[in-house]
Amino acid sequence: MKIKVGLKCVECGDINYSTTKNAKTNVEKLELKKFCPRLNKRTVHKEVKLKS
């Protein structure tokens, strides 16, 4: 079962990306290094729940 999740910037707090993940196989939270447009650099983004 795939669920929608958002990726929130650790430094500025904006949710810049949304993606899906398989909740049964990936039980830990995603943590990716992505580009933050507000800070204009690559930062760590952590998974948050999206309102649906």
mmCIF file of N, CA and C in Angstrom:
data_model
loop_
_atom_site.group_PDB
_atom_site.id
_atom_site.type_symbol
_atom_site.label_atom_id
_atom_site.label_comp_id
_atom_site.label_asym_id
_atom_site.label_seq_id
_atom_site.Cartn_x
_atom_site.Cartn_y
_atom_site.Cartn_z
ATOM 1 N N MET A 1 0.841 -1.173 0.000
ATOM 2 C CA MET A 1 0.000 0.000 0.000
ATOM 3 C C MET A 1 0.888 1.239 0.000
ATOM 4 N N LYS A 2 0.727 2.072 -0.999
ATOM 5 C CA LYS A 2 1.522 3.299 -1.101
ATOM 6 C C LYS A 2 0.784 4.451 -0.434
ATOM 7 N N ILE A 3 1.545 5.284 0.257
ATOM 8 C CA ILE A 3 0.978 6.464 0.909
ATOM 9 C C ILE A 3 1.736 7.703 0.439
ATOM 10 N N LYS A 4 1.052 8.853 0.447
ATOM 11 C CA LYS A 4 1.690 10.112 0.079
ATOM 12 C C LYS A 4 2.378 10.711 1.291
ATOM 13 N N VAL A 5 3.598 11.185 1.084
ATOM 14 C CA VAL A 5 4.348 11.847 2.147
ATOM 15 C C VAL A 5 4.970 13.117 1.579
ATOM 16 N N GLY A 6 5.224 14.077 2.447
ATOM 17 C CA GLY A 6 5.905 15.303 2.065
ATOM 18 C C GLY A 6 7.326 15.280 2.585
ATOM 19 N N LEU A 7 8.193 16.040 1.934
ATOM 20 C CA LEU A 7 9.572 16.166 2.384
ATOM 21 C C LEU A 7 9.786 17.599 2.863
ATOM 22 N N LYS A 8 10.062 17.740 4.148
ATOM 23 C CA LYS A 8 10.171 19.047 4.794
ATOM 24 C C LYS A 8 11.633 19.376 5.046
ATOM 25 N N CYS A 9 12.042 20.600 4.684
ATOM 26 C CA CYS A 9 13.408 21.068 4.904
ATOM 27 C C CYS A 9 13.671 21.213 6.401
ATOM 28 N N VAL A 10 14.788 20.670 6.853
ATOM 29 C CA VAL A 10 15.142 20.726 8.266
ATOM 30 C C VAL A 10 15.528 22.144 8.680
ATOM 31 N N GLU A 11 16.161 22.896 7.796
ATOM 32 C CA GLU A 11 16.673 24.221 8.155
ATOM 33 C C GLU A 11 15.604 25.312 8.117
ATOM 34 N N CYS A 12 14.777 25.357 7.050
ATOM 35 C CA CYS A 12 13.798 26.451 6.950
ATOM 36 C C CYS A 12 12.376 26.026 7.319
ATOM 37 N N GLY A 13 12.067 24.725 7.286
ATOM 38 C CA GLY A 13 10.748 24.246 7.694
ATOM 39 C C GLY A 13 9.706 24.193 6.599
ATOM 40 N N ASP A 14 10.060 24.485 5.354
ATOM 41 C CA ASP A 14 9.116 24.423 4.244
ATOM 42 C C ASP A 14 8.981 22.995 3.730
ATOM 43 N N ILE A 15 7.758 22.626 3.306
ATOM 44 C CA ILE A 15 7.547 21.346 2.635
ATOM 45 C C ILE A 15 7.705 21.614 1.146
ATOM 46 N N ASN A 16 8.838 21.199 0.575
ATOM 47 C CA ASN A 16 9.176 21.518 -0.803
ATOM 48 C C ASN A 16 8.845 20.412 -1.786
ATOM 49 N N TYR A 17 8.737 19.177 -1.341
ATOM 50 C CA TYR A 17 8.534 18.048 -2.238
ATOM 51 C C TYR A 17 7.473 17.121 -1.674
ATOM 52 N N SER A 18 6.799 16.390 -2.565
ATOM 53 C CA SER A 18 5.889 15.328 -2.154
ATOM 54 C C SER A 18 6.217 14.086 -2.975
ATOM 55 N N THR A 19 6.044 12.932 -2.351
ATOM 56 C CA THR A 19 6.363 11.669 -2.998
ATOM 57 C C THR A 19 5.492 10.582 -2.393
ATOM 58 N N THR A 20 5.625 9.364 -2.884
ATOM 59 C CA THR A 20 4.914 8.224 -2.316
ATOM 60 C C THR A 20 5.925 7.210 -1.819
ATOM 61 N N LYS A 21 5.483 6.416 -0.849
ATOM 62 C CA LYS A 21 6.346 5.343 -0.362
ATOM 63 C C LYS A 21 5.478 4.153 0.008
ATOM 64 N N ASN A 22 6.086 2.982 -0.038
ATOM 65 C CA ASN A 22 5.396 1.770 0.349
ATOM 66 C C ASN A 22 5.488 1.648 1.864
ATOM 67 N N ALA A 23 4.351 1.721 2.544
ATOM 68 C CA ALA A 23 4.333 1.751 4.004
ATOM 69 C C ALA A 23 4.697 0.402 4.620
ATOM 70 N N LYS A 24 4.500 -0.683 3.891
ATOM 71 C CA LYS A 24 4.792 -2.004 4.454
ATOM 72 C C LYS A 24 6.275 -2.345 4.387
ATOM 73 N N THR A 25 6.964 -1.942 3.323
ATOM 74 C CA THR A 25 8.377 -2.294 3.183
ATOM 75 C C THR A 25 9.309 -1.254 3.781
ATOM 76 N N ASN A 26 8.908 0.009 3.796
ATOM 77 C CA ASN A 26 9.732 1.090 4.351
ATOM 78 C C ASN A 26 9.060 1.629 5.603
ATOM 79 N N VAL A 27 9.415 1.076 6.748
ATOM 80 C CA VAL A 27 8.762 1.513 7.977
ATOM 81 C C VAL A 27 9.442 2.730 8.594
ATOM 82 N N GLU A 28 10.742 2.947 8.317
ATOM 83 C CA GLU A 28 11.415 4.121 8.860
ATOM 84 C C GLU A 28 11.139 5.339 7.981
ATOM 85 N N LYS A 29 11.339 6.527 8.562
ATOM 86 C CA LYS A 29 11.059 7.761 7.838
ATOM 87 C C LYS A 29 12.137 8.046 6.797
ATOM 88 N N LEU A 30 11.709 8.636 5.676
ATOM 89 C CA LEU A 30 12.656 9.017 4.632
ATOM 90 C C LEU A 30 13.476 10.213 5.082
ATOM 91 N N GLU A 31 14.715 10.249 4.660
ATOM 92 C CA GLU A 31 15.591 11.387 4.932
ATOM 93 C C GLU A 31 16.506 11.527 3.721
ATOM 94 N N LEU A 32 16.251 12.542 2.897
ATOM 95 C CA LEU A 32 16.987 12.732 1.653
ATOM 96 C C LEU A 32 17.617 14.115 1.611
ATOM 97 N N LYS A 33 18.685 14.237 0.854
ATOM 98 C CA LYS A 33 19.313 15.530 0.635
ATOM 99 C C LYS A 33 18.755 16.085 -0.680
ATOM 100 N N LYS A 34 17.976 17.180 -0.595
ATOM 101 C CA LYS A 34 17.320 17.778 -1.750
ATOM 102 C C LYS A 34 17.621 19.280 -1.786
ATOM 103 N N PHE A 35 17.284 19.910 -2.922
ATOM 104 C CA PHE A 35 17.499 21.346 -3.095
ATOM 105 C C PHE A 35 16.373 22.130 -2.432
ATOM 106 N N CYS A 36 16.715 23.104 -1.620
ATOM 107 C CA CYS A 36 15.741 23.996 -0.983
ATOM 108 C C CYS A 36 15.760 25.328 -1.735
ATOM 109 N N PRO A 37 14.652 25.689 -2.405
ATOM 110 C CA PRO A 37 14.641 26.941 -3.175
ATOM 111 C C PRO A 37 14.728 28.201 -2.316
ATOM 112 N N ARG A 38 14.243 28.158 -1.076
ATOM 113 C CA ARG A 38 14.299 29.339 -0.213
ATOM 114 C C ARG A 38 15.740 29.650 0.200
ATOM 115 N N LEU A 39 16.506 28.612 0.535
ATOM 116 C CA LEU A 39 17.890 28.806 0.966
ATOM 117 C C LEU A 39 18.874 28.749 -0.194
ATOM 118 N N ASN A 40 18.415 28.289 -1.353
ATOM 119 C CA ASN A 40 19.219 28.188 -2.571
ATOM 120 C C ASN A 40 20.439 27.278 -2.382
ATOM 121 N N LYS A 41 20.218 26.160 -1.656
ATOM 122 C CA LYS A 41 21.279 25.176 -1.482
ATOM 123 C C LYS A 41 20.651 23.824 -1.151
ATOM 124 N N ARG A 42 21.478 22.764 -1.182
ATOM 125 C CA ARG A 42 21.010 21.425 -0.856
ATOM 126 C C ARG A 42 21.010 21.240 0.659
ATOM 127 N N THR A 43 19.867 20.769 1.186
ATOM 128 C CA THR A 43 19.731 20.530 2.621
ATOM 129 C C THR A 43 19.058 19.180 2.841
ATOM 130 N N VAL A 44 19.064 18.724 4.076
ATOM 131 C CA VAL A 44 18.392 17.481 4.442
ATOM 132 C C VAL A 44 16.891 17.737 4.529
ATOM 133 N N HIS A 45 16.106 16.855 3.918
ATOM 134 C CA HIS A 45 14.645 16.924 3.970
ATOM 135 C C HIS A 45 14.144 15.646 4.630
ATOM 136 N N LYS A 46 13.236 15.791 5.610
ATOM 137 C CA LYS A 46 12.688 14.654 6.329
ATOM 138 C C LYS A 46 11.227 14.477 5.993
ATOM 139 N N GLU A 47 10.759 13.252 6.123
ATOM 140 C CA GLU A 47 9.381 12.895 5.791
ATOM 141 C C GLU A 47 8.398 13.453 6.800
ATOM 142 N N VAL A 48 7.269 13.993 6.301
ATOM 143 C CA VAL A 48 6.132 14.417 7.126
ATOM 144 C C VAL A 48 4.868 13.922 6.465
ATOM 145 N N LYS A 49 3.799 13.801 7.249
ATOM 146 C CA LYS A 49 2.521 13.371 6.700
ATOM 147 C C LYS A 49 1.877 14.528 5.957
ATOM 148 N N LEU A 50 1.193 14.212 4.859
ATOM 149 C CA LEU A 50 0.443 15.214 4.108
ATOM 150 C C LEU A 50 -1.038 15.092 4.447
ATOM 151 N N LYS A 51 -1.739 16.201 4.496
ATOM 152 C CA LYS A 51 -3.185 16.172 4.708
ATOM 153 C C LYS A 51 -3.851 15.673 3.440
ATOM 154 N N SER A 52 -4.764 14.721 3.580
ATOM 155 C CA SER A 52 -5.456 14.230 2.391
ATOM 156 C C SER A 52 -6.943 14.157 2.583
#
